[in-house]
Amino acid sequence: MANMNNIGLDVNASQTTAKELNDLLSNYQMFYMNLRGFHWNIKGRKFFELHVKFEELYNDALIKVDEIAERVLTLSVIPVHTFSKYIEVSEIKAKENVTDGEEAITSVLEALTILLSKERAILAIAGDANDEGTAALMSDYIVQQEKLVWMLSAYQN
Ligand SMILES: [Fe+2]
């Protein structure tokens, strides 16, 4: 079995998966910073509940950032770690000066749509590469975020 890395996966396949994980990582970093902005800048009658909710979401995003980066390292690839690269790569764009709760929730839902689509693509790539570790991580994120989309959508109505 040639070209296996130290966890027994095909080197090329792992590099392909890690590249997509790095893309996901960049998107999560932008999502994280947007959530901090919403937490700080939100105004209005729902301030207290949204301020707390965005804190919960950015703490969760921060955990995922670390998990994704460490999965990239487990696949023997260097995780992206500069703001310049995140901005260059991320499909989720920086949101500035959002003070309206509805606009912030809509932005979170749009970001989750992007993240879910990327996670499903990585799940498929990881499955093809017999990379159960990455697949399991993506499965967990997908289950959690689909539920979050339901709850945020319910809140909007
Ligand atoms: Fe805070």
GROMACS .gro file of N, CA and C and ligand atoms in nm:
model
  472
    1MET      N    1   0.085  -0.119   0.000
    1MET     CA    2   0.000   0.000   0.000
    1MET      C    3   0.089   0.125   0.000
    2ALA      N    4   0.115   0.174  -0.116
    2ALA     CA    5   0.203   0.292  -0.127
    2ALA      C    6   0.125   0.420  -0.098
    3ASN      N    7   0.201   0.523  -0.063
    3ASN     CA    8   0.143   0.655  -0.049
    3ASN      C    9   0.035   0.668   0.057
    4MET      N   10   0.058   0.602   0.170
    4MET     CA   11  -0.033   0.617   0.284
    4MET      C   12   0.031   0.716   0.383
    5ASN      N   13  -0.051   0.797   0.447
    5ASN     CA   14   0.003   0.883   0.552
    5ASN      C   15   0.003   0.807   0.686
    6ASN      N   16   0.040   0.879   0.794
    6ASN     CA   17   0.060   0.805   0.919
    6ASN      C   18  -0.070   0.765   0.989
    7ILE      N   19  -0.186   0.800   0.933
    7ILE     CA   20  -0.311   0.743   0.986
    7ILE      C   21  -0.370   0.642   0.886
    8GLY      N   22  -0.289   0.603   0.789
    8GLY     CA   23  -0.330   0.495   0.699
    8GLY      C   24  -0.424   0.536   0.588
    9LEU      N   25  -0.430   0.665   0.559
    9LEU     CA   26  -0.514   0.712   0.449
    9LEU      C   27  -0.427   0.752   0.331
   10ASP      N   28  -0.484   0.746   0.214
   10ASP     CA   29  -0.412   0.784   0.093
   10ASP      C   30  -0.369   0.932   0.101
   11VAL      N   31  -0.241   0.956   0.075
   11VAL     CA   32  -0.184   1.091   0.091
   11VAL      C   33  -0.256   1.193   0.002
   12ASN      N   34  -0.274   1.159  -0.123
   12ASN     CA   35  -0.337   1.253  -0.216
   12ASN      C   36  -0.482   1.281  -0.178
   13ALA      N   37  -0.554   1.176  -0.141
   13ALA     CA   38  -0.694   1.193  -0.102
   13ALA      C   39  -0.703   1.280   0.023
   14SER      N   40  -0.610   1.257   0.118
   14SER     CA   41  -0.611   1.337   0.241
   14SER      C   42  -0.580   1.483   0.213
   15GLN      N   43  -0.491   1.506   0.117
   15GLN     CA   44  -0.458   1.645   0.083
   15GLN      C   45  -0.579   1.716   0.019
   16THR      N   46  -0.652   1.642  -0.062
   16THR     CA   47  -0.774   1.698  -0.122
   16THR      C   48  -0.876   1.732  -0.014
   17THR      N   49  -0.894   1.639   0.080
   17THR     CA   50  -0.989   1.663   0.190
   17THR      C   51  -0.944   1.782   0.274
   18ALA      N   52  -0.814   1.787   0.304
   18ALA     CA   53  -0.760   1.894   0.388
   18ALA      C   54  -0.775   2.031   0.320
   19LYS      N   55  -0.763   2.033   0.189
   19LYS     CA   56  -0.779   2.159   0.115
   19LYS      C   57  -0.923   2.210   0.134
   20GLU      N   58  -1.018   2.120   0.125
   20GLU     CA   59  -1.158   2.160   0.145
   20GLU      C   60  -1.183   2.198   0.291
   21LEU      N   61  -1.118   2.128   0.384
   21LEU     CA   62  -1.132   2.165   0.526
   21LEU      C   63  -1.072   2.303   0.551
   22ASN      N   64  -0.964   2.336   0.484
   22ASN     CA   65  -0.905   2.468   0.498
   22ASN      C   66  -0.999   2.577   0.446
   23ASP      N   67  -1.068   2.546   0.339
   23ASP     CA   68  -1.169   2.638   0.286
   23ASP      C   69  -1.281   2.656   0.391
   24LEU      N   70  -1.323   2.544   0.449
   24LEU     CA   71  -1.428   2.551   0.553
   24LEU      C   72  -1.379   2.632   0.674
   25LEU      N   73  -1.254   2.610   0.711
   25LEU     CA   74  -1.194   2.683   0.823
   25LEU      C   75  -1.197   2.834   0.799
   26SER      N   76  -1.162   2.875   0.678
   26SER     CA   77  -1.164   3.017   0.644
   26SER      C   78  -1.305   3.075   0.658
   27ASN      N   79  -1.402   3.000   0.611
   27ASN     CA   80  -1.541   3.045   0.622
   27ASN      C   81  -1.586   3.053   0.768
   28TYR      N   82  -1.543   2.957   0.848
   28TYR     CA   83  -1.577   2.961   0.991
   28TYR      C   84  -1.515   3.080   1.063
   29GLN      N   85  -1.393   3.116   1.024
   29GLN     CA   86  -1.330   3.231   1.088
   29GLN      C   87  -1.405   3.360   1.057
   30MET      N   88  -1.452   3.372   0.934
   30MET     CA   89  -1.531   3.490   0.898
   30MET      C   90  -1.665   3.489   0.972
   31PHE      N   91  -1.726   3.371   0.978
   31PHE     CA   92  -1.854   3.354   1.048
   31PHE      C   93  -1.836   3.391   1.196
   32TYR      N   94  -1.728   3.344   1.255
   32TYR     CA   95  -1.698   3.374   1.396
   32TYR      C   96  -1.690   3.524   1.420
   33MET      N   97  -1.615   3.593   1.334
   33MET     CA   98  -1.596   3.738   1.355
   33MET      C   99  -1.726   3.813   1.332
   34ASN      N  100  -1.806   3.768   1.234
   34ASN     CA  101  -1.937   3.830   1.211
   34ASN      C  102  -2.025   3.813   1.335
   35LEU      N  103  -2.021   3.694   1.394
   35LEU     CA  104  -2.103   3.669   1.514
   35LEU      C  105  -2.061   3.758   1.630
   36ARG      N  106  -1.931   3.781   1.643
   36ARG     CA  107  -1.884   3.871   1.749
   36ARG      C  108  -1.937   4.012   1.724
   37GLY      N  109  -1.935   4.054   1.597
   37GLY     CA  110  -1.987   4.186   1.563
   37GLY      C  111  -2.136   4.197   1.599
   38PHE      N  112  -2.212   4.092   1.570
   38PHE     CA  113  -2.356   4.094   1.602
   38PHE      C  114  -2.373   4.101   1.755
   39HIS      N  115  -2.297   4.022   1.826
   39HIS     CA  116  -2.302   4.020   1.973
   39HIS      C  117  -2.276   4.160   2.031
   40TRP      N  118  -2.180   4.228   1.973
   40TRP     CA  119  -2.143   4.359   2.026
   40TRP      C  120  -2.241   4.469   1.984
   41ASN      N  121  -2.283   4.468   1.859
   41ASN     CA  122  -2.346   4.588   1.801
   41ASN      C  123  -2.498   4.586   1.795
   42ILE      N  124  -2.555   4.470   1.829
   42ILE     CA  125  -2.699   4.456   1.816
   42ILE      C  126  -2.771   4.558   1.907
   43LYS      N  127  -2.883   4.612   1.860
   43LYS     CA  128  -2.962   4.708   1.939
   43LYS      C  129  -3.109   4.668   1.937
   44GLY      N  130  -3.186   4.725   2.025
   44GLY     CA  131  -3.331   4.706   2.018
   44GLY      C  132  -3.388   4.624   2.132
   45ARG      N  133  -3.521   4.597   2.122
   45ARG     CA  134  -3.595   4.532   2.230
   45ARG      C  135  -3.552   4.389   2.256
   46LYS      N  136  -3.488   4.328   2.156
   46LYS     CA  137  -3.444   4.189   2.174
   46LYS      C  138  -3.294   4.180   2.207
   47PHE      N  139  -3.240   4.294   2.249
   47PHE     CA  140  -3.095   4.298   2.274
   47PHE      C  141  -3.049   4.184   2.364
   48PHE      N  142  -3.114   4.167   2.478
   48PHE     CA  143  -3.060   4.073   2.577
   48PHE      C  144  -3.060   3.930   2.526
   49GLU      N  145  -3.170   3.888   2.463
   49GLU     CA  146  -3.173   3.749   2.415
   49GLU      C  147  -3.078   3.727   2.296
   50LEU      N  148  -3.070   3.827   2.206
   50LEU     CA  149  -2.981   3.809   2.090
   50LEU      C  150  -2.834   3.820   2.129
   51HIS      N  151  -2.804   3.913   2.219
   51HIS     CA  152  -2.666   3.929   2.269
   51HIS      C  153  -2.616   3.794   2.323
   52VAL      N  154  -2.699   3.728   2.401
   52VAL     CA  155  -2.663   3.598   2.460
   52VAL      C  156  -2.657   3.489   2.352
   53LYS      N  157  -2.754   3.490   2.261
   53LYS     CA  158  -2.757   3.387   2.156
   53LYS      C  159  -2.633   3.395   2.066
   54PHE      N  160  -2.594   3.519   2.030
   54PHE     CA  161  -2.476   3.533   1.944
   54PHE      C  162  -2.349   3.490   2.017
   55GLU      N  163  -2.345   3.513   2.147
   55GLU     CA  164  -2.230   3.466   2.225
   55GLU      C  165  -2.224   3.312   2.221
   56GLU      N  166  -2.341   3.250   2.238
   56GLU     CA  167  -2.347   3.102   2.232
   56GLU      C  168  -2.298   3.054   2.095
   57LEU      N  169  -2.341   3.123   1.990
   57LEU     CA  170  -2.303   3.081   1.854
   57LEU      C  171  -2.155   3.104   1.826
   58TYR      N  172  -2.099   3.217   1.875
   58TYR     CA  173  -1.956   3.239   1.845
   58TYR      C  174  -1.868   3.146   1.927
   59ASN      N  175  -1.912   3.110   2.047
   59ASN     CA  176  -1.835   3.012   2.124
   59ASN      C  177  -1.835   2.876   2.054
   60ASP      N  178  -1.949   2.840   1.998
   60ASP     CA  179  -1.958   2.714   1.924
   60ASP      C  180  -1.870   2.718   1.798
   61ALA      N  181  -1.874   2.833   1.729
   61ALA     CA  182  -1.792   2.847   1.607
   61ALA      C  183  -1.643   2.836   1.640
   62LEU      N  184  -1.605   2.893   1.754
   62LEU     CA  185  -1.464   2.889   1.795
   62LEU      C  186  -1.416   2.746   1.821
   63ILE      N  187  -1.502   2.667   1.882
   63ILE     CA  188  -1.469   2.525   1.905
   63ILE      C  189  -1.452   2.454   1.770
   64LYS      N  190  -1.541   2.484   1.676
   64LYS     CA  191  -1.535   2.418   1.545
   64LYS      C  192  -1.409   2.462   1.468
   65VAL      N  193  -1.374   2.590   1.478
   65VAL     CA  194  -1.251   2.638   1.415
   65VAL      C  195  -1.132   2.552   1.459
   66ASP      N  196  -1.123   2.529   1.588
   66ASP     CA  197  -1.010   2.451   1.640
   66ASP      C  198  -1.019   2.305   1.596
   67GLU      N  199  -1.138   2.250   1.598
   67GLU     CA  200  -1.155   2.110   1.555
   67GLU      C  201  -1.117   2.092   1.408
   68ILE      N  202  -1.160   2.186   1.324
   68ILE     CA  203  -1.131   2.175   1.180
   68ILE      C  204  -0.980   2.188   1.157
   69ALA      N  205  -0.919   2.289   1.222
   69ALA     CA  206  -0.774   2.310   1.204
   69ALA      C  207  -0.696   2.186   1.250
   70GLU      N  208  -0.737   2.127   1.359
   70GLU     CA  209  -0.664   2.011   1.410
   70GLU      C  210  -0.691   1.886   1.326
   71ARG      N  211  -0.805   1.880   1.261
   71ARG     CA  212  -0.830   1.771   1.166
   71ARG      C  213  -0.739   1.786   1.044
   72VAL      N  214  -0.720   1.910   0.999
   72VAL     CA  215  -0.628   1.936   0.887
   72VAL      C  216  -0.488   1.887   0.924
   73LEU      N  217  -0.444   1.919   1.045
   73LEU     CA  218  -0.311   1.873   1.090
   73LEU      C  219  -0.305   1.721   1.101
   74THR      N  220  -0.415   1.660   1.145
   74THR     CA  221  -0.421   1.513   1.154
   74THR      C  222  -0.404   1.450   1.016
   75LEU      N  223  -0.447   1.523   0.913
   75LEU     CA  224  -0.431   1.476   0.775
   75LEU      C  225  -0.295   1.517   0.717
   76SER      N  226  -0.206   1.565   0.805
   76SER     CA  227  -0.067   1.602   0.768
   76SER      C  228  -0.058   1.724   0.677
   77VAL      N  229  -0.150   1.817   0.695
   77VAL     CA  230  -0.149   1.941   0.617
   77VAL      C  231  -0.153   2.059   0.715
   78ILE      N  232  -0.097   2.172   0.674
   78ILE     CA  233  -0.095   2.292   0.760
   78ILE      C  234  -0.229   2.367   0.747
   79PRO      N  235  -0.293   2.398   0.859
   79PRO     CA  236  -0.418   2.474   0.850
   79PRO      C  237  -0.392   2.621   0.818
   80VAL      N  238  -0.482   2.681   0.741
   80VAL     CA  239  -0.467   2.825   0.714
   80VAL      C  240  -0.484   2.901   0.846
   81HIS      N  241  -0.400   3.003   0.864
   81HIS     CA  242  -0.397   3.067   0.995
   81HIS      C  243  -0.372   3.218   0.987
   82THR      N  244  -0.400   3.277   0.872
   82THR     CA  245  -0.383   3.423   0.863
   82THR      C  246  -0.515   3.488   0.819
   83PHE      N  247  -0.538   3.606   0.872
   83PHE     CA  248  -0.660   3.680   0.834
   83PHE      C  249  -0.662   3.708   0.684
   84SER      N  250  -0.545   3.740   0.628
   84SER     CA  251  -0.540   3.773   0.485
   84SER      C  252  -0.589   3.655   0.400
   85LYS      N  253  -0.549   3.534   0.439
   85LYS     CA  254  -0.592   3.415   0.364
   85LYS      C  255  -0.743   3.390   0.385
   86TYR      N  256  -0.789   3.408   0.508
   86TYR     CA  257  -0.932   3.386   0.535
   86TYR      C  258  -1.017   3.476   0.447
   87ILE      N  259  -0.979   3.604   0.441
   87ILE     CA  260  -1.056   3.702   0.364
   87ILE      C  261  -1.053   3.666   0.215
   88GLU      N  262  -0.936   3.623   0.170
   88GLU     CA  263  -0.919   3.588   0.029
   88GLU      C  264  -1.007   3.468  -0.009
   89VAL      N  265  -1.012   3.370   0.080
   89VAL     CA  266  -1.074   3.241   0.047
   89VAL      C  267  -1.224   3.237   0.077
   90SER      N  268  -1.267   3.304   0.182
   90SER     CA  269  -1.401   3.279   0.237
   90SER      C  270  -1.514   3.326   0.147
   91GLU      N  271  -1.612   3.239   0.132
   91GLU     CA  272  -1.735   3.274   0.062
   91GLU      C  273  -1.824   3.359   0.154
   92ILE      N  274  -1.817   3.333   0.284
   92ILE     CA  275  -1.888   3.417   0.381
   92ILE      C  276  -1.809   3.548   0.393
   93LYS      N  277  -1.876   3.658   0.365
   93LYS     CA  278  -1.808   3.787   0.365
   93LYS      C  279  -1.829   3.860   0.498
   94ALA      N  280  -1.739   3.952   0.527
   94ALA     CA  281  -1.747   4.029   0.650
   94ALA      C  282  -1.872   4.115   0.652
   95LYS      N  283  -1.943   4.114   0.765
   95LYS     CA  284  -2.060   4.200   0.783
   95LYS      C  285  -2.020   4.312   0.878
   96GLU      N  286  -2.047   4.434   0.835
   96GLU     CA  287  -2.007   4.548   0.917
   96GLU      C  288  -2.127   4.627   0.967
   97ASN      N  289  -2.117   4.672   1.090
   97ASN     CA  290  -2.213   4.767   1.147
   97ASN      C  291  -2.357   4.719   1.143
   98VAL      N  292  -2.379   4.589   1.166
   98VAL     CA  293  -2.516   4.538   1.172
   98VAL      C  294  -2.568   4.559   1.314
   99THR      N  295  -2.676   4.637   1.324
   99THR     CA  296  -2.736   4.662   1.456
   99THR      C  297  -2.875   4.601   1.466
  100ASP      N  298  -2.930   4.563   1.352
  100ASP     CA  299  -3.067   4.511   1.348
  100ASP      C  300  -3.068   4.359   1.367
  101GLY      N  301  -3.148   4.313   1.462
  101GLY     CA  302  -3.153   4.171   1.495
  101GLY      C  303  -3.196   4.084   1.378
  102GLU      N  304  -3.299   4.129   1.306
  102GLU     CA  305  -3.349   4.050   1.193
  102GLU      C  306  -3.242   4.034   1.085
  103GLU      N  307  -3.172   4.144   1.058
  103GLU     CA  308  -3.065   4.139   0.957
  103GLU      C  309  -2.954   4.043   1.002
  104ALA      N  310  -2.924   4.046   1.131
  104ALA     CA  311  -2.818   3.958   1.183
  104ALA      C  312  -2.860   3.811   1.172
  105ILE      N  313  -2.985   3.781   1.208
  105ILE     CA  314  -3.033   3.642   1.200
  105ILE      C  315  -3.034   3.595   1.054
  106THR      N  316  -3.078   3.683   0.963
  106THR     CA  317  -3.077   3.648   0.821
  106THR      C  318  -2.934   3.618   0.774
  107SER      N  319  -2.840   3.699   0.819
  107SER     CA  320  -2.701   3.677   0.782
  107SER      C  321  -2.650   3.544   0.837
  108VAL      N  322  -2.688   3.510   0.959
  108VAL     CA  323  -2.647   3.382   1.018
  108VAL      C  324  -2.704   3.266   0.937
  109LEU      N  325  -2.831   3.278   0.897
  109LEU     CA  326  -2.895   3.173   0.818
  109LEU      C  327  -2.826   3.157   0.682
  110GLU      N  328  -2.790   3.269   0.620
  110GLU     CA  329  -2.719   3.262   0.491
  110GLU      C  330  -2.583   3.195   0.508
  111ALA      N  331  -2.515   3.229   0.616
  111ALA     CA  332  -2.384   3.168   0.643
  111ALA      C  333  -2.399   3.018   0.667
  112LEU      N  334  -2.503   2.979   0.740
  112LEU     CA  335  -2.524   2.837   0.768
  112LEU      C  336  -2.553   2.759   0.639
  113THR      N  337  -2.623   2.822   0.545
  113THR     CA  338  -2.648   2.757   0.416
  113THR      C  339  -2.516   2.728   0.344
  114ILE      N  340  -2.426   2.824   0.348
  114ILE     CA  341  -2.294   2.807   0.286
  114ILE      C  342  -2.216   2.697   0.359
  115LEU      N  343  -2.214   2.704   0.493
  115LEU     CA  344  -2.137   2.606   0.571
  115LEU      C  345  -2.192   2.464   0.550
  116LEU      N  346  -2.324   2.452   0.552
  116LEU     CA  347  -2.385   2.318   0.535
  116LEU      C  348  -2.350   2.260   0.398
  117SER      N  349  -2.355   2.344   0.296
  117SER     CA  350  -2.323   2.295   0.162
  117SER      C  351  -2.177   2.249   0.154
  118LYS      N  352  -2.087   2.324   0.216
  118LYS     CA  353  -1.945   2.285   0.217
  118LYS      C  354  -1.924   2.157   0.299
  119GLU      N  355  -1.993   2.147   0.411
  119GLU     CA  356  -1.978   2.028   0.497
  119GLU      C  357  -2.031   1.902   0.428
  120ARG      N  358  -2.141   1.916   0.355
  120ARG     CA  359  -2.194   1.800   0.281
  120ARG      C  360  -2.096   1.757   0.172
  121ALA      N  361  -2.034   1.855   0.105
  121ALA     CA  362  -1.935   1.822   0.001
  121ALA      C  363  -1.814   1.750   0.062
  122ILE      N  364  -1.769   1.799   0.177
  122ILE     CA  365  -1.654   1.736   0.245
  122ILE      C  366  -1.692   1.596   0.294
  123LEU      N  367  -1.813   1.581   0.343
  123LEU     CA  368  -1.861   1.449   0.387
  123LEU      C  369  -1.848   1.348   0.272
  124ALA      N  370  -1.888   1.389   0.151
  124ALA     CA  371  -1.882   1.300   0.034
  124ALA      C  372  -1.738   1.267  -0.003
  125ILE      N  373  -1.653   1.371  -0.003
  125ILE     CA  374  -1.510   1.350  -0.037
  125ILE      C  375  -1.445   1.257   0.065
  126ALA      N  376  -1.474   1.282   0.193
  126ALA     CA  377  -1.414   1.201   0.300
  126ALA      C  378  -1.464   1.056   0.291
  127GLY      N  379  -1.590   1.040   0.257
  127GLY     CA  380  -1.647   0.906   0.242
  127GLY      C  381  -1.573   0.828   0.134
  128ASP      N  382  -1.549   0.895   0.021
  128ASP     CA  383  -1.478   0.830  -0.091
  128ASP      C  384  -1.336   0.791  -0.051
  129ALA      N  385  -1.278   0.868   0.043
  129ALA     CA  386  -1.138   0.843   0.085
  129ALA      C  387  -1.130   0.751   0.207
  130ASN      N  388  -1.242   0.693   0.249
  130ASN     CA  389  -1.246   0.610   0.371
  130ASN      C  390  -1.203   0.687   0.495
  131ASP      N  391  -1.221   0.818   0.492
  131ASP     CA  392  -1.178   0.904   0.602
  131ASP      C  393  -1.295   0.923   0.699
  132GLU      N  394  -1.314   0.824   0.784
  132GLU     CA  395  -1.427   0.824   0.876
  132GLU      C  396  -1.418   0.938   0.978
  133GLY      N  397  -1.295   0.972   1.020
  133GLY     CA  398  -1.278   1.080   1.118
  133GLY      C  399  -1.333   1.212   1.069
  134THR      N  400  -1.298   1.248   0.946
  134THR     CA  401  -1.349   1.373   0.889
  134THR      C  402  -1.500   1.362   0.863
  135ALA      N  403  -1.542   1.247   0.812
  135ALA     CA  404  -1.684   1.228   0.782
  135ALA      C  405  -1.769   1.243   0.909
  136ALA      N  406  -1.722   1.183   1.019
  136ALA     CA  407  -1.797   1.189   1.145
  136ALA      C  408  -1.808   1.333   1.196
  137LEU      N  409  -1.697   1.408   1.181
  137LEU     CA  410  -1.697   1.549   1.223
  137LEU      C  411  -1.799   1.628   1.142
  138MET      N  412  -1.799   1.606   1.012
  138MET     CA  413  -1.893   1.677   0.925
  138MET      C  414  -2.038   1.637   0.957
  139SER      N  415  -2.058   1.507   0.982
  139SER     CA  416  -2.194   1.461   1.017
  139SER      C  417  -2.246   1.532   1.141
  140ASP      N  418  -2.160   1.542   1.242
  140ASP     CA  419  -2.200   1.610   1.367
  140ASP      C  420  -2.239   1.755   1.339
  141TYR      N  421  -2.157   1.824   1.260
  141TYR     CA  422  -2.184   1.966   1.231
  141TYR      C  423  -2.316   1.981   1.155
  142ILE      N  424  -2.336   1.890   1.059
  142ILE     CA  425  -2.457   1.899   0.976
  142ILE      C  426  -2.582   1.881   1.062
  143VAL      N  427  -2.582   1.780   1.148
  143VAL     CA  428  -2.698   1.756   1.235
  143VAL      C  429  -2.726   1.878   1.323
  144GLN      N  430  -2.622   1.930   1.386
  144GLN     CA  431  -2.639   2.046   1.475
  144GLN      C  432  -2.691   2.168   1.400
  145GLN      N  433  -2.634   2.191   1.281
  145GLN     CA  434  -2.667   2.315   1.211
  145GLN      C  435  -2.802   2.309   1.140
  146GLU      N  436  -2.841   2.189   1.099
  146GLU     CA  437  -2.976   2.178   1.043
  146GLU      C  438  -3.079   2.213   1.151
  147LYS      N  439  -3.054   2.168   1.273
  147LYS     CA  440  -3.145   2.200   1.384
  147LYS      C  441  -3.144   2.350   1.414
  148LEU      N  442  -3.023   2.409   1.407
  148LEU     CA  443  -3.010   2.552   1.431
  148LEU      C  444  -3.086   2.633   1.326
  149VAL      N  445  -3.079   2.587   1.200
  149VAL     CA  446  -3.153   2.656   1.093
  149VAL      C  447  -3.303   2.652   1.124
  150TRP      N  448  -3.352   2.537   1.167
  150TRP     CA  449  -3.493   2.527   1.205
  150TRP      C  450  -3.526   2.629   1.316
  151MET      N  451  -3.443   2.633   1.420
  151MET     CA  452  -3.474   2.721   1.533
  151MET      C  453  -3.467   2.869   1.496
  152LEU      N  454  -3.365   2.907   1.418
  152LEU     CA  455  -3.353   3.047   1.379
  152LEU      C  456  -3.465   3.086   1.283
  153SER      N  457  -3.506   2.994   1.198
  153SER     CA  458  -3.618   3.021   1.108
  153SER      C  459  -3.747   3.037   1.186
  154ALA      N  460  -3.765   2.954   1.289
  154ALA     CA  461  -3.885   2.964   1.375
  154ALA      C  462  -3.886   3.099   1.447
  155TYR      N  463  -3.770   3.143   1.490
  155TYR     CA  464  -3.757   3.272   1.561
  155TYR      C  465  -3.795   3.388   1.469
  156GLN      N  466  -3.764   3.373   1.341
  156GLN     CA  467  -3.790   3.481   1.244
  156GLN      C  468  -3.939   3.502   1.216
  157ASN      N  469  -4.021   3.395   1.236
  157ASN     CA  470  -4.162   3.405   1.196
  157ASN      C  471  -4.252   3.460   1.305
  158FE      FE  472  -1.946   3.972   2.539
   0.00000   0.00000   0.00000
